[in-house]
Short mmCIF file of C-alpha atoms (C1' of nucleotides) in Angstrom, two decimals:
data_model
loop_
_atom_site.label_atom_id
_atom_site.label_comp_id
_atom_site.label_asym_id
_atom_site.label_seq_id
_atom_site.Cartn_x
_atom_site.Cartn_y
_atom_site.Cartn_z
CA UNK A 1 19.12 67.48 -54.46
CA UNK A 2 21.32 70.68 -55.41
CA UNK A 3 20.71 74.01 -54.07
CA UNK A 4 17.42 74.35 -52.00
CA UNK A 5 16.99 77.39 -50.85
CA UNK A 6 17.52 78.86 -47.00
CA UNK A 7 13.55 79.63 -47.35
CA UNK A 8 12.31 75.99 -48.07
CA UNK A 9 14.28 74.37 -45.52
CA UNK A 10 12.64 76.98 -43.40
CA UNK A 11 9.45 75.49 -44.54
CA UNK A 12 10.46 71.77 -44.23
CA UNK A 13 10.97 72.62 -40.51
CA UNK A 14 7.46 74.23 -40.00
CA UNK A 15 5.65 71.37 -42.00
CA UNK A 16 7.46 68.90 -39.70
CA UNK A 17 5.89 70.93 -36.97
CA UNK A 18 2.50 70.87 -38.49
CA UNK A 19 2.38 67.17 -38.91
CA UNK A 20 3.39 66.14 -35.36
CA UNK A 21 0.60 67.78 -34.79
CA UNK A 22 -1.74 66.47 -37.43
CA UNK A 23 -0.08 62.89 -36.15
CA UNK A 24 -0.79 63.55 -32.91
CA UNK A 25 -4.26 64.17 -33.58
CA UNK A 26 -4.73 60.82 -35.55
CA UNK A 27 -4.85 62.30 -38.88
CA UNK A 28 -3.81 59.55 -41.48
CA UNK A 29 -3.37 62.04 -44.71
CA UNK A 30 -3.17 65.27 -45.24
CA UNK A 31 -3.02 67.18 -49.14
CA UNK A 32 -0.35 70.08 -50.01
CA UNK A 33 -3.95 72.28 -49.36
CA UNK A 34 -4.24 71.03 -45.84
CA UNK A 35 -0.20 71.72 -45.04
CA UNK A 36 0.18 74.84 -46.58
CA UNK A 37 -2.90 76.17 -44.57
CA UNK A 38 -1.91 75.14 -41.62
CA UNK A 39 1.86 76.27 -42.25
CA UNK A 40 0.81 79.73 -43.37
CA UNK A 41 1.82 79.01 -47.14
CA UNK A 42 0.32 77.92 -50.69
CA UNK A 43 -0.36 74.30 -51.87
CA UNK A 44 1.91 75.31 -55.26
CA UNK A 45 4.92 75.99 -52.43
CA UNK A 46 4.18 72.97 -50.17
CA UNK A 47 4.36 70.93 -53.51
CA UNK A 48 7.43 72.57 -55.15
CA UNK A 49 9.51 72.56 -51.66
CA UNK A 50 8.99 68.92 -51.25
CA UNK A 51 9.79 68.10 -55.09
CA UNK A 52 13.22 69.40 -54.53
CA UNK A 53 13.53 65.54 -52.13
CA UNK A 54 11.29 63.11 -54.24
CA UNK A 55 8.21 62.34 -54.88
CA UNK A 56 6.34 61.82 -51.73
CA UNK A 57 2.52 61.66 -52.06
CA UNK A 58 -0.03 60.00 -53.99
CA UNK A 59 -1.97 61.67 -56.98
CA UNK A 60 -5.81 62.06 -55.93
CA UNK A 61 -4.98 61.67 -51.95
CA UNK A 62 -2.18 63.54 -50.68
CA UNK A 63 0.36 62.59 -48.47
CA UNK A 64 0.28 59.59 -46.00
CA UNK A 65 1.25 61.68 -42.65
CA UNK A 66 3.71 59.46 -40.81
CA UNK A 67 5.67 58.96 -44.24
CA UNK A 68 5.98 62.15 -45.05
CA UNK A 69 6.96 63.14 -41.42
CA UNK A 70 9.54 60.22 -41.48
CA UNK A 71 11.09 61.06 -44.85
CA UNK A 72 10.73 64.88 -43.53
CA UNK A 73 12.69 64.16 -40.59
CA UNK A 74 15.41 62.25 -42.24
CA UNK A 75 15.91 64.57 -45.14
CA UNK A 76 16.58 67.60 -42.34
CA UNK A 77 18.43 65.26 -39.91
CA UNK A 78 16.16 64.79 -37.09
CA UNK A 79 16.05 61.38 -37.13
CA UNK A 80 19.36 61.44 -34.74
CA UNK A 81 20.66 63.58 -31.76
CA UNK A 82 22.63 66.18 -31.76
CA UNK A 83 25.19 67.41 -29.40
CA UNK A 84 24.67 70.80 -28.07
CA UNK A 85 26.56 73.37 -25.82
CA UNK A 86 24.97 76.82 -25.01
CA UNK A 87 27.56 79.47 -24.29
CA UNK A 88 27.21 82.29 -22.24
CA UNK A 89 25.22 81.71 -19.24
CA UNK A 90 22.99 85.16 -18.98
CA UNK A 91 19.30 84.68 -18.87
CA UNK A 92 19.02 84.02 -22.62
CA UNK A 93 21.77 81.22 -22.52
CA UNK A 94 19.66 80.09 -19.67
CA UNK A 95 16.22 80.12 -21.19
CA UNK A 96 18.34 78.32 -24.28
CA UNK A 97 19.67 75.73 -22.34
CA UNK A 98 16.59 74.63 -20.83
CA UNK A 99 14.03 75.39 -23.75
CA UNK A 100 12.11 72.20 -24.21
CA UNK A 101 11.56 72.10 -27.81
CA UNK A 102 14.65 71.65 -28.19
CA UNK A 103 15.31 68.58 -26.68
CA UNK A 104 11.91 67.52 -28.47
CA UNK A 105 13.87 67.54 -31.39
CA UNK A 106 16.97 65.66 -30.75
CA UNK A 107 19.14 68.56 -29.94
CA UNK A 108 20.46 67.48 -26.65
CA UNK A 109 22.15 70.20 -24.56
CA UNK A 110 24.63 68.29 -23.13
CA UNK A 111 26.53 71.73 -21.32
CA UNK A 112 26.47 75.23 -20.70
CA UNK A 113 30.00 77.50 -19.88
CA UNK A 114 30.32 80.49 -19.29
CA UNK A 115 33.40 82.81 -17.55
CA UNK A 116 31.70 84.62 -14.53
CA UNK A 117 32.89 82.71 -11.77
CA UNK A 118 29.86 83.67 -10.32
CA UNK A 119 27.83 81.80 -12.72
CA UNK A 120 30.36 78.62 -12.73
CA UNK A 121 29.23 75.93 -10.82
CA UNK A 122 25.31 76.78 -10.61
CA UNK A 123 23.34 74.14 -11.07
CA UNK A 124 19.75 74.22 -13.45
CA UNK A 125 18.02 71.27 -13.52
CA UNK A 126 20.75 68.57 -14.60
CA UNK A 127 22.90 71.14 -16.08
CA UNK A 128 25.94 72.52 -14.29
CA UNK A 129 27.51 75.84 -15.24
CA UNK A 130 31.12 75.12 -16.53
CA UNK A 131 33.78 77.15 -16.98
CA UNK A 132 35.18 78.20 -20.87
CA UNK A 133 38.53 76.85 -20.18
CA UNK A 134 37.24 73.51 -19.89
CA UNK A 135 35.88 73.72 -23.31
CA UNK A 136 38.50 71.30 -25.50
CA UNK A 137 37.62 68.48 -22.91
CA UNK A 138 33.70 69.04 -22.41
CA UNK A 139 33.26 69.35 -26.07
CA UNK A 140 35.58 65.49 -26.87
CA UNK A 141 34.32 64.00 -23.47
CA UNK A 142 30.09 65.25 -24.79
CA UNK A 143 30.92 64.87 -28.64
CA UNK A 144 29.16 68.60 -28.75
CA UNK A 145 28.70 69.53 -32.65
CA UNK A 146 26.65 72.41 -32.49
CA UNK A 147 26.83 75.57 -30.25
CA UNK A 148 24.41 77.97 -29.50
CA UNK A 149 26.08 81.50 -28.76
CA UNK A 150 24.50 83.73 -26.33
CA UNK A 151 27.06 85.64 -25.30
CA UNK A 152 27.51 89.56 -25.18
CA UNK A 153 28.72 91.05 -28.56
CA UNK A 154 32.01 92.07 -27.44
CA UNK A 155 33.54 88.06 -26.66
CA UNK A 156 31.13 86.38 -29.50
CA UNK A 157 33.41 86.15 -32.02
CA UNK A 158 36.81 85.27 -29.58
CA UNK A 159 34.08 82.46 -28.46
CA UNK A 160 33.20 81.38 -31.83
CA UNK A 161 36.97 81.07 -32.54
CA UNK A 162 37.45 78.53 -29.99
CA UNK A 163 34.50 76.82 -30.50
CA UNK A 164 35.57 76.26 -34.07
CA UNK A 165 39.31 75.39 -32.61
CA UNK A 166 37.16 72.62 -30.58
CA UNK A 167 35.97 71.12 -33.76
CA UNK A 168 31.97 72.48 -33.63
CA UNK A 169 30.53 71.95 -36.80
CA UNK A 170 27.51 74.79 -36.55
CA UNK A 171 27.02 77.80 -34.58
CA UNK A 172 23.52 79.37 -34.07
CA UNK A 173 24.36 82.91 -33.08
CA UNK A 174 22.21 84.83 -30.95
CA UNK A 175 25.02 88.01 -30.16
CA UNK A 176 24.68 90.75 -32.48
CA UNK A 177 27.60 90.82 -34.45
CA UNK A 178 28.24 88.91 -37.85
CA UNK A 179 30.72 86.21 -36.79
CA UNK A 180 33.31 85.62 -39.18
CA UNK A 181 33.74 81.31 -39.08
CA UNK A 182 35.86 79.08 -41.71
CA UNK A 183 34.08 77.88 -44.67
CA UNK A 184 32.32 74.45 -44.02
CA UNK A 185 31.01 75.70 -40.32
CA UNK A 186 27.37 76.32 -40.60
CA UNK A 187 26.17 79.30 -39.06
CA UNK A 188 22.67 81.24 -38.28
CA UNK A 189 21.76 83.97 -36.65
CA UNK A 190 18.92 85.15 -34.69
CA UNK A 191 18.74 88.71 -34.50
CA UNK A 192 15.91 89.91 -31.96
CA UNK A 193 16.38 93.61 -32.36
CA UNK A 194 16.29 93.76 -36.20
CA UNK A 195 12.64 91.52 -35.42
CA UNK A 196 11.25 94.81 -33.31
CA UNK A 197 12.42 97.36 -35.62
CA UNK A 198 11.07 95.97 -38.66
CA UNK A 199 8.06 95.63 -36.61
CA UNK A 200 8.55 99.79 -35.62
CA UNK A 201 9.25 100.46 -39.87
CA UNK A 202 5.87 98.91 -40.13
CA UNK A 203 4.19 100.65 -38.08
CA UNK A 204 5.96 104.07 -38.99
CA UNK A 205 5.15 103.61 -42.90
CA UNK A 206 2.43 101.94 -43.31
CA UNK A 207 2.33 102.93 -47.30
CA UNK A 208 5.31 100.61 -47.70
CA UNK A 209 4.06 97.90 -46.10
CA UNK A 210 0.95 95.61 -47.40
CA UNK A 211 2.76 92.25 -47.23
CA UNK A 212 2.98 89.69 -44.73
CA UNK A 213 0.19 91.13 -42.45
CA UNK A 214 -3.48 89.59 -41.85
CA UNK A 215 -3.47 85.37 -41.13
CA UNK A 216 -6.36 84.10 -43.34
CA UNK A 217 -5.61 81.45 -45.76
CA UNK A 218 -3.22 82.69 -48.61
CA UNK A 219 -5.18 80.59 -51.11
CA UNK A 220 -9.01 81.05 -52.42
CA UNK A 221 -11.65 78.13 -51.50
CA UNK B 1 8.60 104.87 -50.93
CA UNK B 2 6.70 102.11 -52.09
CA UNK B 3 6.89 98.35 -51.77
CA UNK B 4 10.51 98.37 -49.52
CA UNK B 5 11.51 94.25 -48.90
CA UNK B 6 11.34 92.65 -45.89
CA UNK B 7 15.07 91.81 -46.40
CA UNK B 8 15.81 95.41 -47.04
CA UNK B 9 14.57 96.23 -43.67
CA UNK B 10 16.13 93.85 -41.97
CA UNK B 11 19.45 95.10 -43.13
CA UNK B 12 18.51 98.37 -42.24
CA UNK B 13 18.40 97.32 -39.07
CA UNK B 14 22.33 95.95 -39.33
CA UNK B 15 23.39 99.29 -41.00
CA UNK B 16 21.89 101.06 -38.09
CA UNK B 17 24.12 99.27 -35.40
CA UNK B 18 27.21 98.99 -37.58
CA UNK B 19 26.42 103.19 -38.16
CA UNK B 20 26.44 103.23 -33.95
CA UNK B 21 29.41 101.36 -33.48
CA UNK B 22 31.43 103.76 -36.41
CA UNK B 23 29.89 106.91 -34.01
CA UNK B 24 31.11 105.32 -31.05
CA UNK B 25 34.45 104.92 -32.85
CA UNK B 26 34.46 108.65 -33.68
CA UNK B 27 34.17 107.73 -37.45
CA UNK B 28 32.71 111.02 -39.78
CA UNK B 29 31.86 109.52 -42.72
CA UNK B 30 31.79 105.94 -44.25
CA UNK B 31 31.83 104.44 -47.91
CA UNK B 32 28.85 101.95 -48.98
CA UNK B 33 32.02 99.50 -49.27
CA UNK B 34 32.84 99.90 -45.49
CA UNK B 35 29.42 99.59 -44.38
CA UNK B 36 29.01 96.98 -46.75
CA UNK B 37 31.71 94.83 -45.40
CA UNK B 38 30.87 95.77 -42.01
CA UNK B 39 27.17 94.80 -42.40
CA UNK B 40 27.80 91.28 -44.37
CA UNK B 41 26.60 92.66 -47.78
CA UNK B 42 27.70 94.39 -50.57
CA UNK B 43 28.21 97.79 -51.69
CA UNK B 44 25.88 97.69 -54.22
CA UNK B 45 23.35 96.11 -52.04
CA UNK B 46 23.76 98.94 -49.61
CA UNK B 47 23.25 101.63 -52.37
CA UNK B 48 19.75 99.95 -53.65
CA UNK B 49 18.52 99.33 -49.63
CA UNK B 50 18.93 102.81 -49.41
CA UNK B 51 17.82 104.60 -52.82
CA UNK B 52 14.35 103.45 -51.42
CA UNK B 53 14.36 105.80 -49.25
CA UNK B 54 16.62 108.95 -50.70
CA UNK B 55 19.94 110.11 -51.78
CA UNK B 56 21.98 110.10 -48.74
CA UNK B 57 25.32 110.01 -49.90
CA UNK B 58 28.35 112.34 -51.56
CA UNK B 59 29.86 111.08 -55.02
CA UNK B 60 33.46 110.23 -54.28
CA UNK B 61 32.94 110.61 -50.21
CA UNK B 62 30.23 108.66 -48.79
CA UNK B 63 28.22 108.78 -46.47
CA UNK B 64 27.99 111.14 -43.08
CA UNK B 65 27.86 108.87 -40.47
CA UNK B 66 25.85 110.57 -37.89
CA UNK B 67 23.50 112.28 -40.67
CA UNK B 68 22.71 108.53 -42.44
CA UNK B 69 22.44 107.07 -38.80
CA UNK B 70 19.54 110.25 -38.17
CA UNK B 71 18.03 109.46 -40.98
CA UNK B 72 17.63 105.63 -40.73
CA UNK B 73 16.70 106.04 -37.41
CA UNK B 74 14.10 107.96 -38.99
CA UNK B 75 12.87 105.38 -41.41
CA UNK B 76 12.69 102.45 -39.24
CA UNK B 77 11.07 104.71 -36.70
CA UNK B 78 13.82 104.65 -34.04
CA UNK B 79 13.68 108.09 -32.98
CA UNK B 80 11.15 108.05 -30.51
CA UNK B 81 9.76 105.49 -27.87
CA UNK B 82 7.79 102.27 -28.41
CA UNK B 83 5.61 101.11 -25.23
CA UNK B 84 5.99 97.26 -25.43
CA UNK B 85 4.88 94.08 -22.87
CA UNK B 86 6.00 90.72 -22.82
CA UNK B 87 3.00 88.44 -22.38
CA UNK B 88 4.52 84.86 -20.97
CA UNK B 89 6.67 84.99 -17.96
CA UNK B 90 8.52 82.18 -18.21
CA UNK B 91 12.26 81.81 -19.22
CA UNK B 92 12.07 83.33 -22.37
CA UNK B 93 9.73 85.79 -21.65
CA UNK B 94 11.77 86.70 -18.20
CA UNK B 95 14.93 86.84 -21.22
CA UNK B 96 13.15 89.32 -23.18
CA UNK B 97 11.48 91.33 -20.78
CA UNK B 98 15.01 92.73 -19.33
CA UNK B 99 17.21 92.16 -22.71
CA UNK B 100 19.23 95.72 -22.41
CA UNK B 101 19.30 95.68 -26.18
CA UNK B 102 15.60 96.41 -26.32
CA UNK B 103 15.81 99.45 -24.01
CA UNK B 104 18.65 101.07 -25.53
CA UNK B 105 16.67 101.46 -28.96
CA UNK B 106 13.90 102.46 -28.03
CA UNK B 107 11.69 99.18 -27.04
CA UNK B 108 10.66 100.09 -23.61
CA UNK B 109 9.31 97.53 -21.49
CA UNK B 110 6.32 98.48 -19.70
CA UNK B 111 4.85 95.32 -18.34
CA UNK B 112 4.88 91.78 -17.94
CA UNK B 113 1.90 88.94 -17.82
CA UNK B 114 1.34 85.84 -16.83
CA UNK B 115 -2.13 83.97 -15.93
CA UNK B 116 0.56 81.55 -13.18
CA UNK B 117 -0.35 82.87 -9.60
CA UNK B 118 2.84 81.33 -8.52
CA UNK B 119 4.64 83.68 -10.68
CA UNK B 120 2.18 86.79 -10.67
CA UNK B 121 3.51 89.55 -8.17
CA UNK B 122 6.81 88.69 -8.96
CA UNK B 123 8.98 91.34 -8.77
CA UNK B 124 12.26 91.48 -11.39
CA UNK B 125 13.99 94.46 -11.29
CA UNK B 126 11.44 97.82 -11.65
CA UNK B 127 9.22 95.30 -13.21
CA UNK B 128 6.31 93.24 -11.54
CA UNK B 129 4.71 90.11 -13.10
CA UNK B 130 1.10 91.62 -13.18
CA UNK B 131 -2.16 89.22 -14.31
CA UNK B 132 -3.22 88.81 -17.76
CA UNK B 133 -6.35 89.85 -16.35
CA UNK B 134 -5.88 93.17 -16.45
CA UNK B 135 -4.08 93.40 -19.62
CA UNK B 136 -6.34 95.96 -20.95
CA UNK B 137 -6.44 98.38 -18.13
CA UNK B 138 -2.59 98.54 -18.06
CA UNK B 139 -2.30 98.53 -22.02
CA UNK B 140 -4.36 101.71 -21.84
CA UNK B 141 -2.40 103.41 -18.98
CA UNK B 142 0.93 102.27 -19.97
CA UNK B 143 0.47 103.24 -23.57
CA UNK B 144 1.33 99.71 -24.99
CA UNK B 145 2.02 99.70 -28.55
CA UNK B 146 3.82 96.22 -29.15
CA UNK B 147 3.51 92.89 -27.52
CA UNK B 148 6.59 90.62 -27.11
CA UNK B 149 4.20 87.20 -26.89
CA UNK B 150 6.29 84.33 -25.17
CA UNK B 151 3.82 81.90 -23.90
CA UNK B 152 3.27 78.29 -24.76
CA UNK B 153 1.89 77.27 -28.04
CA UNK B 154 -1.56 76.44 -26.47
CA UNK B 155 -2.07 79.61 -25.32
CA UNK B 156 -0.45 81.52 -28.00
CA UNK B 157 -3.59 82.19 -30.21
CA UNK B 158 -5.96 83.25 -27.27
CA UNK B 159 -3.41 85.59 -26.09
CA UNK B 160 -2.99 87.49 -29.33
CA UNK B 161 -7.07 87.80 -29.75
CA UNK B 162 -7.01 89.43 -26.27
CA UNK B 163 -4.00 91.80 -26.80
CA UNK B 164 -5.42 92.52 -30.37
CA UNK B 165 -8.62 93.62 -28.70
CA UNK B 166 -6.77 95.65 -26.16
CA UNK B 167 -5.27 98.05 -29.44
CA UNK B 168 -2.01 96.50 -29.79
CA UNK B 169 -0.73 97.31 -33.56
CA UNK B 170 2.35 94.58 -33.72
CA UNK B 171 3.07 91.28 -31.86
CA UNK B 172 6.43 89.45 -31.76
CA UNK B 173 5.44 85.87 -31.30
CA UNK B 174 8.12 83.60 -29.91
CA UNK B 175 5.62 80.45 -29.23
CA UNK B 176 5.71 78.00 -32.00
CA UNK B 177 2.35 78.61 -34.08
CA UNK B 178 1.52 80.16 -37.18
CA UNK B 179 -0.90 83.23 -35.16
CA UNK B 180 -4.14 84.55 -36.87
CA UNK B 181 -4.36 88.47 -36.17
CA UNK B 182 -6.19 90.73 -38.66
CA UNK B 183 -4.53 92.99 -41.36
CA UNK B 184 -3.59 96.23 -39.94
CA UNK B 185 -1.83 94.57 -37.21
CA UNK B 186 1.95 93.55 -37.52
CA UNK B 187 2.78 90.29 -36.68
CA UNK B 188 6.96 89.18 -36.68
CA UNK B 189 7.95 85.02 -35.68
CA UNK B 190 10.83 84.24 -33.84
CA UNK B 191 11.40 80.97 -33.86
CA UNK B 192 14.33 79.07 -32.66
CA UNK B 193 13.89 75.51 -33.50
CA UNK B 194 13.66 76.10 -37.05
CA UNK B 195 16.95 77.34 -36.82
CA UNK B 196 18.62 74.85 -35.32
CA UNK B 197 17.08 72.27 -37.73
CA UNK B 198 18.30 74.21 -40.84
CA UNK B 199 21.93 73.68 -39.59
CA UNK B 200 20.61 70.42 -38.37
CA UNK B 201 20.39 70.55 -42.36
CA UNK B 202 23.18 72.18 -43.69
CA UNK B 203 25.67 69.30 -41.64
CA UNK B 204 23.53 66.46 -43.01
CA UNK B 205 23.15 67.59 -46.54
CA UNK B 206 26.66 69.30 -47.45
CA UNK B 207 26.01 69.13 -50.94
CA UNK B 208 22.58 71.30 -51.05
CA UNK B 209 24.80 73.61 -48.76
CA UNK B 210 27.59 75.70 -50.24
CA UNK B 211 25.54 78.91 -49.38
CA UNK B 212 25.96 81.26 -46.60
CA UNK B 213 28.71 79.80 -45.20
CA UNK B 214 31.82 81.55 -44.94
CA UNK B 215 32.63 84.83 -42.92
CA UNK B 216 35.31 86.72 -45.65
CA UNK B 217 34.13 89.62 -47.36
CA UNK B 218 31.88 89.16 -50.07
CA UNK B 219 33.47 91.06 -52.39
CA UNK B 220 37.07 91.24 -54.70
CA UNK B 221 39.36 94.21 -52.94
"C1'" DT C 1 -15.67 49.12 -67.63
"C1'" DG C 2 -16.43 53.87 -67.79
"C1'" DT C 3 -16.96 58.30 -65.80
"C1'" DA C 4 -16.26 61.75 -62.39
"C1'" DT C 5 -13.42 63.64 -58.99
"C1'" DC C 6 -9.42 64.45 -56.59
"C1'" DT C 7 -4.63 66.01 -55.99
"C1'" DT C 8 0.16 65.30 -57.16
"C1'" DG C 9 4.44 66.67 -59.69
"C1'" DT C 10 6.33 69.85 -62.81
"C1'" DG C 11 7.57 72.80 -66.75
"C1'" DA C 12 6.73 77.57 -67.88
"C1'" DA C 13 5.54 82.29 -66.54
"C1'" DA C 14 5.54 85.89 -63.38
"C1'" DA C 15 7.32 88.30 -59.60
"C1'" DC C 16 10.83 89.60 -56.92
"C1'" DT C 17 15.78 90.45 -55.41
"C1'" DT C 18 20.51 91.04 -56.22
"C1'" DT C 19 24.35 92.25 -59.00
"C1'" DC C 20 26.44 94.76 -62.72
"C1'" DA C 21 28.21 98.66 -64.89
"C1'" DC C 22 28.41 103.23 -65.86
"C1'" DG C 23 27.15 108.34 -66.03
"C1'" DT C 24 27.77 111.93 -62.92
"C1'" DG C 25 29.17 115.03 -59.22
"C1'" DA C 26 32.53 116.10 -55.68
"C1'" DA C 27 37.02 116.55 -53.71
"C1'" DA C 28 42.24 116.71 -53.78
"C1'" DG C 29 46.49 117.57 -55.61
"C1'" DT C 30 49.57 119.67 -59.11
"C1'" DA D 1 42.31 125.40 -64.14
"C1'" DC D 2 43.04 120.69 -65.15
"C1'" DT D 3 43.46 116.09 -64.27
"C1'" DT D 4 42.85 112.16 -61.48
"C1'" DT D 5 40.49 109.59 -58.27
"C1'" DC D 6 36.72 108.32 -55.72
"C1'" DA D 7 32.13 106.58 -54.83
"C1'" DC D 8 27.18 107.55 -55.23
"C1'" DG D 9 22.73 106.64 -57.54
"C1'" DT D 10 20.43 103.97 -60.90
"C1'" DG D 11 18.63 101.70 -65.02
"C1'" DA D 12 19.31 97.26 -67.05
"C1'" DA D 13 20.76 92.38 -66.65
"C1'" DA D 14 21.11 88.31 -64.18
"C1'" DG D 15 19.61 85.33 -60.84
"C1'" DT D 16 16.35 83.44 -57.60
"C1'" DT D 17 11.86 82.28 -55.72
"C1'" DT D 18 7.04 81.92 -56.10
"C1'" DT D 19 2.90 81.17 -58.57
"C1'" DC D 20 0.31 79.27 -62.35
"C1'" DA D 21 -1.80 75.80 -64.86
"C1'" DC D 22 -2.24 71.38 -66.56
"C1'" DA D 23 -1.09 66.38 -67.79
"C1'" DA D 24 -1.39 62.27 -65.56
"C1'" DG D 25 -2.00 58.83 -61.78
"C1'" DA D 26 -5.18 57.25 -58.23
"C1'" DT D 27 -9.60 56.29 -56.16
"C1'" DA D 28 -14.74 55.73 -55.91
"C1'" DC D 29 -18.78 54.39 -57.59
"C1'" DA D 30 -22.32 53.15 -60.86
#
DNA sequence: TGTATCTTGTGAAAACTTTCACGTGAAAGT
DNA sequence: ACTTTCACGTGAAAGTTTTCACAAGATACA
């Protein structure tokens, strides 16, 4: 299973998405066709994204959909829970913290620090505002492994640093700076100003932009 | 200026706030090596991303910092103001509607929607939660350009047709679903689960992983 | 059993993106 | 003026990702 690409794990994720849903609606099967339509792809890349794992359907039916889902699951690690701290406690750390889908899918937000001592010791739902210097303890005491960074840019990557002194073993980054973090620490970042101002190039020049636009099926009936 | 990347953009974006933060500095001019390293990419990466658009540089100087910021402001379409509403006014949506990033280039707010009573006529800051009801009266007064859509997945879809109708050329869809708008319009996904799961990923399958880890420079000094 | 139909899995081709490497122009110092 | 150094801009090469196209397994039905 060398080297899949950031793209199709990107995929893997949304066709996960697409068959809870197909589950969910009692659907028992469900060809490369049907996926890749509903996951805003092609059949060819549904087929080739899932090759990199195995072989998981059956020649003349398609895919069974809780098998797929199951071996889906396992293959991106879903079929645990994670540990997960959101710092920074601003309004995106607090939409983070208590963002449903993410609990859904076994990522457990088991704390939320931040350094205002305005904002320590609030309470949101079940969650309590703690303070950063109680980090090394929270972190053993929850077994937190991944940490979702919604900090300002200026203390992201002094957070990151003792995060990473805590033992985390992934960051998702939402501050907009590019966080330097030891080899072997996964890291992603979600950049919501680049998202608008691609969306502005777009609009400014429309010559140099036919790609990625309308919603209808990518593939002819 | 034909056919320009998606990923080009996007890291037009990134050399447009590491260019800000060199201004700020007082920098005057800056090698595609120091913006490269600055940026997360390499200098010949930064030459190509920008021989799309021009010749921008001096052989054996670089480039003008305040000039090359001009001009990408230019390109991405930076140097004037975008009317934008959030449409979904929960958490996220309450996030995003008063993220201070968003102002400061350009994005300007305008108006926020929700179909909730309970949360309709709420006031945050100088903004008031108005009803989606009248989404296409205030998209004509307020001169609303780009929608910021952060409501549930249900609604998602319905919401786009309506703000589609109203004239809006781009949507930035934060719900979880794969929207249908028609070509001309610009459509950008956030999405914040898939995120998670591809570190989710990365710390279950090491092996397929030795990619985008690190933080060092990517290139020999 | 045989035929028709369906849809996977996969090499090979095409398309796209990144990296290399070098000619060229510009500045600085002697 | 001459030499050295620097760093851009850019075709060509390398690498990566997506698409194509088809052999082969599976089912359905006469």
């Amino acid at each position: 299973m060398r080297n899949v690409s950031q793209s199709t794990v990107r995929r893997l994720s949304v066709y996960v998405r697409v068959l809870e849903d197909l589950e969910r609606r009692g659907g028992e099967t469900v060809s490369s066709r049907g996926l890749a339509d509903r996951a805003g792809t092609t059949s060819a890349q549904v087929r080739k994204d899932l090759s990199y794992f195995g072989s998981f359907g059956k020649r003349g039916l398609g895919y069974s959909v809780p098998e797929l889902l199951k071996s889906l699951r396992a293959i991106l690690g879903l079929d645990r829970a994670w540990g997960v701290a959101v710092v920074g406690a601003g309004r995106i750390g607090q939409a983070l913290a208590r963002y449903p889908d993410f609990a859904d899918k076994g990522f457990d937000v088991r704390a939320v620090f931040d350094n205002d001592p305005q904002k320590i010791g609030q309470r949101w739902d079940d969650l309590e505002v703690l303070d950063v210097g109680d980090l090394p303890q929270v972190f053993r005491e929850r077994q937190i492994e991944i940490v979702i960074l919604a900090t300002g840019a200026e203390s992201a990557q002094s957070v990151a640093n003792q995060v990473v002194a805590c033992g985390v073993r992934a960051i998702l980054n939402f501050a907009p700076v590019k966080l330097q973090v030891p080899a072997g620490v996964g890291l992603n970042n979600v950049n919501m100003v680049p998202e608008l101002e691609s969306l502005s190039f777009a609009l400014t020049n429309p010559q140099a932009t036919a790609r990625g636009v309308s919603g209808a099926s990518q593939e002819p009936s």
